[in-house]
Amino acid sequence: MLQDDAVRPVDYDPFAFEVMRNPLPFYKELRDRYPVYYIERYDAFAFSRFADVMAMYDSEARFHTQEGTLVDKTAIAERRRGLPAPMAYDPLPIIGAIQPPYYEEIRQAIGRRLRPRSVAALEADVRARTRALLDALVPRGGFDVVKEFAGIVASGTVCRMCGIPVERAAEVLAAVNFATAQDPVKGGFPPNWQENRERLLSICREAVADRLAGDIPDGDNPIDGLADYRLDGRALKPGEIAMVISSIVLGGSETLPKVIACGLMELERQPEARREILSDLPTNSAIAFEEMLRFCAPAQWFMRTVREAVTIAGQRIEPGQRVLALIASANRDEREFENPDTFVWNREIRRQLSFGQGLHFCIGVHLARLEGRVIIEELLARMPDYRITDAVRTPSSFQWGYTSATITKQDIPA
Amino acid sequence: MKVVVNWTRCEGNGACMVEAPAIFDLDDKDMLIVLDETPPETERQRLQDAVASCPRRALSIED
């Protein structure tokens, strides 16, 4: 066994089909044997342990976001030594590459509506939409828990927030999925990915135009904050505002339904856990959702560019080289979590990395927790026993999660 | 011991006020309020926990 391992070291490539199909066995081997793994073909390093990922997030000057936090297969294949040239801010670059102070200013401009009290005020609306959906779906017998239920709740909420008619939630969700679709075999975004964003961008441009024309009466819209914002004295153009809004719509629609589907599949296998959750559904739904976040969060990694040379675990990393922080691996690190590959609905979680940390910490954190809790609560109240079939976990180098799954109500046996 | 807040960073997530309620609070718009900018030495552990709990890394301690 040892000898076999010695001649056949792990070959980790986030864009390899075998990895995109199921990265978890690769992560385990990386954590145990190569915590700072050199990916020769990209001249990049992968951090797989919780402590190293956390330390990376905490060293913002050393691990920089100037090239953005996500990278395409073709871009990462271009080797880099030294630092990329500083960018101009006219037009505004992709949100992931914007640097402080502008990045912080833009977050402050959009973030008021996402603070805890503002989000708590959305609960009645989220719950009402969740119940109305279940009223329509449950009598049908079976429905798609990703595309027809959790995804619609999530995209409906960002629609409401950004002044897009809630009736367009399904269209928005489809536009988001179209925009983020990756090549499931070769990995990465297709060459025409910018065209694929156009549907989503045009919905956002409409919302921005309506809002700026005063046609959306609803108060406290993130579009207002961006319209009032001045970047070094310059007002953002409507197209730039729409681009930032599209990131919010995308982040708010894409991830949550995948977490829910995966979590429900784990609970389906654990009737005892379901009974425990049902004993105090409002409280326990929030607790169970935390484990779903740890166990299921679909974002696999984020990238940083190294700005100061550093040696970690015996590996020297030079300025300009890239680091991939494998957050999905960190959340299953045996050094941080006991029996990490077991779903324990009420596990005590002191900290986890599903929302990131520091500069790019997920701005929708409170919204995600609200929606996760309400969705689990309302669904289990209606369907305490259910079966999930036809679950599709599309191979992906980045957002690895269920894109479709049918849930069917089961009658409780007498 | 002095509490230092990166004000453009803080987003009112409220983790710090759970760890150190004598030092941090949020107003009704979820803007951070520092109740005690120079807390006594007896608060050091709680302040350190608050700094570590901030998901945006917006807090630090100046001695």
Coordinates of C-alpha atoms in Angstrom, one line a residue:
Chain A
M1 CA 0.0 0.0 0.0
L2 CA 2.7 2.4 1.0
Q3 CA 4.8 1.5 -1.9
D4 CA 1.9 1.9 -4.2
D5 CA 1.3 5.4 -2.8
A6 CA 4.9 6.2 -3.3
V7 CA 4.8 5.5 -7.0
R8 CA 1.4 7.0 -7.6
P9 CA 1.1 10.4 -5.9
V10 CA -2.2 12.2 -6.0
D11 CA -2.8 14.1 -9.2
Y12 CA -5.0 17.0 -8.2
D13 CA -6.3 19.4 -10.9
P14 CA -9.5 21.3 -10.1
F15 CA -10.5 21.2 -13.8
A16 CA -9.9 17.4 -14.2
F17 CA -13.1 15.5 -14.9
E18 CA -12.5 13.0 -12.0
V19 CA -12.1 15.9 -9.6
M20 CA -15.1 17.9 -10.8
R21 CA -17.2 14.7 -10.5
N22 CA -16.2 14.2 -6.8
P23 CA -13.3 16.2 -5.3
L24 CA -13.8 14.8 -1.8
P25 CA -11.4 11.8 -2.0
F26 CA -8.7 14.1 -3.5
Y27 CA -9.2 16.6 -0.7
K28 CA -8.6 13.8 1.9
E29 CA -5.4 12.8 0.3
L30 CA -4.2 16.4 0.0
R31 CA -4.9 17.1 3.6
D32 CA -3.2 14.0 4.8
R33 CA -0.2 14.0 2.6
Y34 CA 0.2 17.3 0.7
P35 CA -1.4 20.1 2.7
V36 CA 0.4 22.7 0.4
Y37 CA 0.1 20.9 -2.9
Y38 CA 1.9 22.2 -6.0
I39 CA -0.2 21.9 -9.2
E40 CA 2.6 21.8 -11.7
R41 CA 0.5 22.4 -14.8
Y42 CA -0.8 25.7 -13.4
D43 CA 2.2 26.7 -11.4
A44 CA -0.2 27.2 -8.4
F45 CA -0.6 25.8 -4.9
A46 CA -3.6 24.3 -3.2
F47 CA -4.3 24.7 0.5
S48 CA -6.5 22.0 1.8
R49 CA -6.3 22.2 5.6
F50 CA -8.6 24.4 7.7
A51 CA -5.7 26.2 9.5
D52 CA -3.9 27.0 6.3
V53 CA -7.0 28.3 4.6
M54 CA -7.9 30.4 7.6
A55 CA -4.3 31.8 7.8
M56 CA -4.5 32.7 4.1
Y57 CA -7.7 34.7 4.6
D58 CA -6.0 36.5 7.5
S59 CA -3.0 37.5 5.5
E60 CA -4.6 39.9 3.0
A61 CA -1.4 41.8 2.2
R62 CA 0.4 38.6 1.3
F63 CA -2.5 36.7 -0.5
H64 CA -4.0 39.3 -2.8
T65 CA -7.2 39.6 -4.8
Q66 CA -5.9 41.8 -7.6
E67 CA -6.5 39.1 -10.2
G68 CA -10.0 38.4 -8.8
T69 CA -10.9 35.4 -6.6
L70 CA -12.1 33.1 -9.3
V71 CA -10.0 32.1 -12.2
D72 CA -10.7 30.4 -15.5
K73 CA -8.8 27.4 -16.7
T74 CA -7.1 29.3 -19.6
A75 CA -6.2 32.3 -17.3
I76 CA -4.6 30.1 -14.6
A77 CA -2.7 28.2 -17.2
E78 CA -0.8 31.4 -18.0
R79 CA 2.2 31.4 -15.7
R80 CA 3.0 34.5 -13.8
R81 CA 6.0 35.8 -11.9
G82 CA 5.9 39.2 -10.3
L83 CA 2.8 41.2 -9.8
P84 CA 0.1 42.1 -12.2
A85 CA -0.1 45.7 -13.2
P86 CA -2.4 47.9 -11.1
M87 CA -5.8 48.2 -12.7
A88 CA -7.8 51.3 -13.7
Y89 CA -11.3 51.7 -12.3
D90 CA -13.0 53.1 -15.3
P91 CA -14.9 51.1 -16.3
L92 CA -15.3 49.2 -13.0
P93 CA -13.6 45.8 -13.1
I94 CA -15.3 42.6 -12.0
I95 CA -16.3 42.8 -8.3
G96 CA -13.8 40.2 -7.1
A97 CA -10.8 42.2 -8.4
I98 CA -11.8 45.6 -6.9
Q99 CA -9.4 46.6 -4.2
P100 CA -9.9 48.6 -0.9
P101 CA -10.9 51.3 -0.4
Y102 CA -13.2 51.1 -3.4
Y103 CA -14.2 47.5 -2.6
E104 CA -15.2 48.4 0.9
E105 CA -17.0 51.5 -0.2
I106 CA -19.1 49.6 -2.7
R107 CA -19.9 46.9 -0.1
Q108 CA -21.0 49.7 2.3
A109 CA -23.1 51.2 -0.5
I110 CA -25.0 48.0 -1.2
G111 CA -24.8 46.4 2.2
R112 CA -27.3 48.3 4.3
R113 CA -30.2 46.1 3.2
L114 CA -28.2 43.0 4.1
R115 CA -27.4 43.8 7.7
P116 CA -29.0 41.6 10.4
R117 CA -32.1 43.8 11.3
S118 CA -32.9 44.6 7.7
V119 CA -32.7 41.0 6.8
A120 CA -34.8 39.9 9.8
A121 CA -37.5 42.3 8.5
L122 CA -37.7 40.2 5.3
E123 CA -38.7 37.0 7.2
A124 CA -42.5 37.4 6.8
D125 CA -42.1 37.9 3.0
V126 CA -39.7 34.9 2.7
R127 CA -42.1 32.7 4.7
A128 CA -45.2 33.8 2.8
R129 CA -43.5 33.1 -0.6
T130 CA -42.2 29.7 0.7
R131 CA -45.7 28.7 1.9
A132 CA -47.3 29.8 -1.3
L133 CA -44.9 27.7 -3.4
L134 CA -45.4 24.6 -1.2
D135 CA -49.2 25.1 -1.5
A136 CA -48.8 24.9 -5.3
L137 CA -46.1 22.2 -5.4
V138 CA -46.9 19.6 -2.6
P139 CA -50.3 18.5 -4.1
R140 CA -48.5 17.7 -7.3
G141 CA -46.9 14.7 -5.6
G142 CA -43.3 15.3 -6.7
F143 CA -41.4 18.5 -7.6
D144 CA -37.8 19.7 -8.2
V145 CA -36.5 20.9 -4.8
V146 CA -33.7 22.9 -6.5
K147 CA -35.3 24.5 -9.5
E148 CA -38.9 24.7 -8.5
F149 CA -38.6 25.4 -4.8
A150 CA -35.5 26.5 -3.0
G151 CA -34.0 28.2 -6.0
I152 CA -37.3 30.2 -6.5
V153 CA -37.4 31.2 -2.9
A154 CA -33.8 32.5 -3.0
S155 CA -34.0 34.3 -6.3
G156 CA -37.4 35.7 -5.4
T157 CA -35.8 37.3 -2.3
V158 CA -33.0 39.0 -4.3
C159 CA -35.6 40.1 -6.9
R160 CA -37.6 41.7 -4.1
M161 CA -34.6 43.4 -2.7
C162 CA -33.4 44.8 -6.1
G163 CA -36.8 45.8 -7.3
I164 CA -37.1 43.1 -10.0
P165 CA -40.7 41.8 -10.1
V166 CA -40.9 38.7 -7.9
E167 CA -42.9 37.0 -10.6
R168 CA -39.7 36.9 -12.6
A169 CA -37.9 34.7 -10.0
A170 CA -37.9 31.6 -12.3
E171 CA -36.6 33.6 -15.2
V172 CA -33.9 35.2 -13.1
L173 CA -32.9 31.8 -11.7
A174 CA -32.6 30.4 -15.2
A175 CA -30.6 33.4 -16.3
V176 CA -28.2 32.9 -13.3
N177 CA -27.8 29.2 -14.1
F178 CA -27.2 30.0 -17.7
A179 CA -24.6 32.6 -16.8
T180 CA -22.6 30.3 -14.5
A181 CA -22.8 27.1 -16.5
Q182 CA -19.4 25.5 -16.9
D183 CA -18.2 22.9 -19.3
P184 CA -19.0 19.7 -17.3
V185 CA -16.4 17.7 -19.2
K186 CA -13.5 20.0 -20.0
G187 CA -14.0 22.2 -16.9
G188 CA -14.2 25.9 -16.6
F189 CA -16.4 28.4 -18.3
P190 CA -17.1 28.1 -22.0
P191 CA -15.4 30.5 -24.4
N192 CA -18.6 32.5 -24.8
W193 CA -19.2 32.9 -21.1
Q194 CA -19.6 36.7 -21.5
E195 CA -22.6 36.2 -23.9
N196 CA -24.1 33.8 -21.3
R197 CA -24.1 36.6 -18.7
E198 CA -26.1 38.8 -21.1
R199 CA -29.5 37.5 -20.1
L200 CA -28.8 38.2 -16.4
L201 CA -27.2 41.5 -17.1
S202 CA -30.1 42.7 -19.2
I203 CA -32.6 41.9 -16.3
C204 CA -30.3 43.9 -14.0
R205 CA -30.0 46.8 -16.4
E206 CA -33.8 47.0 -16.6
A207 CA -34.0 47.0 -12.8
V208 CA -31.4 49.8 -12.6
A209 CA -33.2 51.9 -15.3
D210 CA -36.6 51.5 -13.5
R211 CA -35.1 52.4 -10.2
L212 CA -33.2 55.4 -11.5
A213 CA -36.4 56.6 -13.3
G214 CA -38.3 56.3 -10.0
D215 CA -40.5 53.5 -11.2
I216 CA -39.8 51.2 -8.3
P217 CA -41.5 52.5 -5.1
D218 CA -40.0 50.0 -2.7
G219 CA -37.5 51.7 -0.3
D220 CA -33.9 50.9 0.6
N221 CA -32.7 49.2 -2.6
P222 CA -29.0 48.5 -3.1
I223 CA -29.3 50.2 -6.5
D224 CA -29.8 53.5 -4.6
G225 CA -26.6 53.1 -2.6
L226 CA -24.7 52.5 -5.9
A227 CA -26.3 55.4 -7.6
D228 CA -25.3 57.7 -4.7
Y229 CA -21.7 56.3 -4.6
R230 CA -18.8 58.2 -6.0
L231 CA -15.6 56.4 -6.9
D232 CA -12.9 59.1 -6.6
G233 CA -15.6 61.6 -7.4
R234 CA -17.0 59.7 -10.4
A235 CA -20.6 58.4 -10.4
L236 CA -21.1 54.8 -11.6
K237 CA -22.7 54.4 -15.0
P238 CA -26.0 52.4 -15.1
G239 CA -24.2 49.5 -16.8
E240 CA -21.6 49.4 -14.0
I241 CA -24.4 49.4 -11.3
A242 CA -26.1 46.6 -13.2
M243 CA -22.9 44.6 -13.1
V244 CA -22.6 44.9 -9.3
I245 CA -26.3 44.1 -8.9
S246 CA -25.9 41.0 -11.1
S247 CA -23.2 39.7 -8.6
I248 CA -25.8 40.1 -5.8
V249 CA -28.5 38.4 -7.8
L250 CA -26.1 35.6 -8.7
G251 CA -24.7 35.1 -5.2
G252 CA -28.2 35.1 -3.8
S253 CA -29.7 32.6 -6.2
E254 CA -27.1 30.1 -7.1
T255 CA -25.8 28.6 -3.8
L256 CA -28.6 28.2 -1.4
P257 CA -30.7 25.7 -3.3
K258 CA -27.7 23.4 -3.7
V259 CA -27.1 23.5 0.1
I260 CA -30.8 22.7 0.7
A261 CA -30.9 19.7 -1.7
C262 CA -27.7 18.2 -0.3
G263 CA -28.9 18.7 3.3
L264 CA -32.3 17.1 2.6
M265 CA -30.6 14.1 1.0
E266 CA -28.5 13.6 4.2
L267 CA -31.6 13.9 6.4
E268 CA -33.5 11.5 4.2
R269 CA -31.0 8.8 5.2
Q270 CA -31.4 9.8 8.9
P271 CA -35.1 9.4 10.0
E272 CA -34.0 9.6 13.7
A273 CA -32.4 13.0 13.0
R274 CA -35.5 14.2 11.2
R275 CA -37.6 13.2 14.2
E276 CA -35.3 15.2 16.5
I277 CA -35.5 18.2 14.3
L278 CA -39.3 18.0 14.2
S279 CA -39.5 18.1 18.0
D280 CA -38.7 21.8 17.8
L281 CA -38.8 22.8 14.2
P282 CA -38.2 26.6 14.4
T283 CA -35.1 26.2 16.6
N284 CA -33.7 23.1 15.1
S285 CA -34.1 24.2 11.5
A286 CA -31.5 26.9 12.2
I287 CA -29.1 24.4 13.8
A288 CA -29.4 21.9 11.1
F289 CA -28.8 24.5 8.4
E290 CA -25.4 25.3 10.0
E291 CA -24.3 21.6 9.4
M292 CA -25.7 21.8 5.9
L293 CA -23.5 24.8 5.3
R294 CA -20.4 23.0 6.5
F295 CA -21.2 19.7 4.8
C296 CA -22.8 20.9 1.5
A297 CA -21.6 24.4 0.6
P298 CA -21.0 24.1 -3.1
A299 CA -18.2 26.7 -3.6
Q300 CA -15.0 24.6 -3.8
W301 CA -12.2 27.1 -3.8
F302 CA -11.2 30.7 -4.1
M303 CA -8.0 32.1 -5.6
R304 CA -5.4 34.5 -4.3
T305 CA -2.2 35.9 -5.9
V306 CA 0.8 35.8 -3.7
R307 CA 2.4 39.3 -3.2
E308 CA 5.2 38.5 -0.7
A309 CA 7.3 35.3 -0.9
V310 CA 6.4 32.8 1.8
T311 CA 7.3 29.3 2.9
I312 CA 4.5 27.1 4.2
A313 CA 4.9 23.4 5.0
G314 CA 8.3 23.4 3.3
Q315 CA 6.9 24.9 0.1
R316 CA 8.3 28.2 -1.1
I317 CA 5.7 30.4 -2.9
E318 CA 7.0 33.3 -5.0
P319 CA 5.3 36.6 -5.7
G320 CA 2.9 36.3 -8.6
Q321 CA 2.1 32.6 -8.1
R322 CA -1.4 31.7 -7.3
V323 CA -2.9 29.9 -4.3
L324 CA -6.2 28.0 -4.4
A325 CA -7.9 27.9 -0.9
L326 CA -10.0 24.7 -0.9
I327 CA -12.7 25.8 1.4
A328 CA -14.8 22.7 0.8
S329 CA -11.8 20.6 2.0
A330 CA -11.2 22.9 5.0
N331 CA -14.8 22.3 6.1
R332 CA -14.1 18.5 6.2
D333 CA -10.7 18.7 7.9
E334 CA -10.3 16.0 10.5
R335 CA -8.0 18.4 12.4
E336 CA -10.9 20.8 12.9
F337 CA -14.1 18.6 12.9
E338 CA -14.7 15.2 14.5
N339 CA -15.9 12.6 11.9
P340 CA -16.1 15.4 9.3
D341 CA -17.7 13.1 6.6
T342 CA -20.6 12.3 8.8
F343 CA -23.6 14.6 8.7
V344 CA -24.5 15.4 12.3
W345 CA -27.5 17.8 12.3
N346 CA -26.8 19.3 15.7
R347 CA -23.0 19.2 15.6
E348 CA -21.3 22.0 17.6
I349 CA -19.7 24.3 14.9
R350 CA -17.4 26.9 16.4
R351 CA -16.3 28.2 13.0
Q352 CA -16.5 27.1 9.4
L353 CA -15.5 28.6 6.1
S354 CA -18.6 28.3 3.9
F355 CA -19.0 32.1 3.9
G356 CA -15.2 32.8 3.6
Q357 CA -13.5 35.2 6.0
G358 CA -12.2 38.7 6.0
L359 CA -12.2 40.9 2.8
H360 CA -14.6 38.8 0.8
F361 CA -16.7 37.4 3.6
C362 CA -20.1 36.6 2.1
I363 CA -22.2 39.8 2.3
G364 CA -25.4 37.7 2.0
V365 CA -24.7 35.6 5.2
H366 CA -27.7 36.7 7.1
L367 CA -30.0 36.3 4.2
A368 CA -28.7 32.8 3.5
R369 CA -29.3 31.8 7.2
L370 CA -32.8 33.3 7.1
E371 CA -33.8 31.5 3.9
G372 CA -32.2 28.2 4.9
R373 CA -34.0 28.1 8.2
V374 CA -37.4 29.1 6.8
I375 CA -37.1 26.6 3.9
I376 CA -36.2 23.7 6.1
E377 CA -38.9 24.6 8.7
E378 CA -41.7 25.0 6.2
L379 CA -40.7 22.0 4.1
L380 CA -40.4 19.5 7.0
A381 CA -43.6 20.7 8.5
R382 CA -45.4 19.8 5.2
M383 CA -43.3 16.8 4.3
P384 CA -41.8 15.2 7.5
D385 CA -41.2 12.0 5.4
Y386 CA -40.0 12.4 1.9
R387 CA -38.0 10.6 -0.7
I388 CA -35.5 12.3 -3.1
T389 CA -34.9 10.7 -6.5
D390 CA -33.1 11.7 -9.7
A391 CA -30.6 13.9 -8.0
V392 CA -28.1 15.4 -10.4
R393 CA -24.8 16.7 -9.1
T394 CA -23.3 18.3 -12.2
P395 CA -19.5 18.0 -12.3
S396 CA -18.0 21.4 -11.7
S397 CA -14.6 22.9 -10.9
F398 CA -16.2 25.6 -8.8
Q399 CA -19.9 25.3 -7.8
W400 CA -20.2 21.6 -7.1
G401 CA -23.8 20.9 -6.0
Y402 CA -27.1 19.5 -6.9
T403 CA -28.6 21.3 -9.9
S404 CA -31.8 19.2 -9.9
A405 CA -33.5 16.7 -7.5
T406 CA -37.1 15.4 -7.2
I407 CA -38.7 15.3 -3.8
T408 CA -41.8 13.2 -3.2
K409 CA -43.9 13.1 -0.1
Q410 CA -44.1 9.7 1.6
D411 CA -47.0 8.8 3.8
I412 CA -45.9 8.0 7.3
P413 CA -46.4 4.2 7.8
A414 CA -49.0 3.4 10.4
Chain B
M1 CA -5.6 48.5 25.8
K2 CA -7.5 50.3 23.0
V3 CA -10.2 49.0 20.7
V4 CA -9.5 49.8 17.0
V5 CA -12.3 49.5 14.5
N6 CA -11.8 49.5 10.7
W7 CA -15.0 51.5 10.0
T8 CA -15.1 51.0 6.3
R9 CA -14.7 47.3 6.9
C10 CA -17.3 46.7 9.6
E11 CA -20.7 45.6 8.4
G12 CA -22.6 45.2 11.6
N13 CA -22.6 41.4 11.6
G14 CA -22.7 41.6 15.4
A15 CA -20.4 38.7 16.3
C16 CA -18.3 41.0 18.6
M17 CA -21.2 42.0 20.8
V18 CA -21.9 38.4 21.5
E19 CA -18.3 37.8 22.7
A20 CA -17.8 41.2 24.5
P21 CA -21.2 42.7 25.3
A22 CA -19.6 45.3 27.7
I23 CA -17.5 46.7 24.8
F24 CA -19.7 46.4 21.6
D25 CA -23.3 47.0 20.7
L26 CA -25.2 47.7 17.5
D27 CA -27.6 50.6 17.1
D28 CA -31.1 50.2 15.5
K29 CA -29.5 50.4 12.0
D30 CA -26.9 47.8 12.8
M31 CA -24.1 50.3 13.0
L32 CA -21.5 49.3 15.5
I33 CA -21.2 51.2 18.7
V34 CA -18.1 50.9 20.8
L35 CA -19.3 51.2 24.4
D36 CA -15.9 51.2 25.9
E37 CA -12.9 52.3 23.8
T38 CA -10.3 51.6 26.5
P39 CA -11.7 48.6 28.4
P40 CA -10.0 47.4 31.6
E41 CA -7.5 44.6 31.6
T42 CA -10.2 42.2 33.0
E43 CA -11.9 42.4 29.6
R44 CA -8.8 41.4 27.6
Q45 CA -9.9 37.8 27.0
R46 CA -13.4 38.8 25.9
L47 CA -11.9 41.5 23.6
Q48 CA -9.5 39.0 22.0
D49 CA -12.4 36.6 21.4
A50 CA -14.4 39.4 19.9
V51 CA -11.5 40.3 17.5
A52 CA -11.2 36.6 16.5
S53 CA -14.9 36.3 16.0
C54 CA -15.3 39.1 13.5
P55 CA -15.9 37.5 10.2
R56 CA -14.7 40.6 8.3
R57 CA -11.5 41.0 10.4
A58 CA -12.5 44.6 11.1
L59 CA -11.3 44.7 14.7
S60 CA -7.9 44.9 16.4
I61 CA -6.3 45.8 19.8
E62 CA -3.8 48.5 20.3
D63 CA -1.7 48.2 23.5

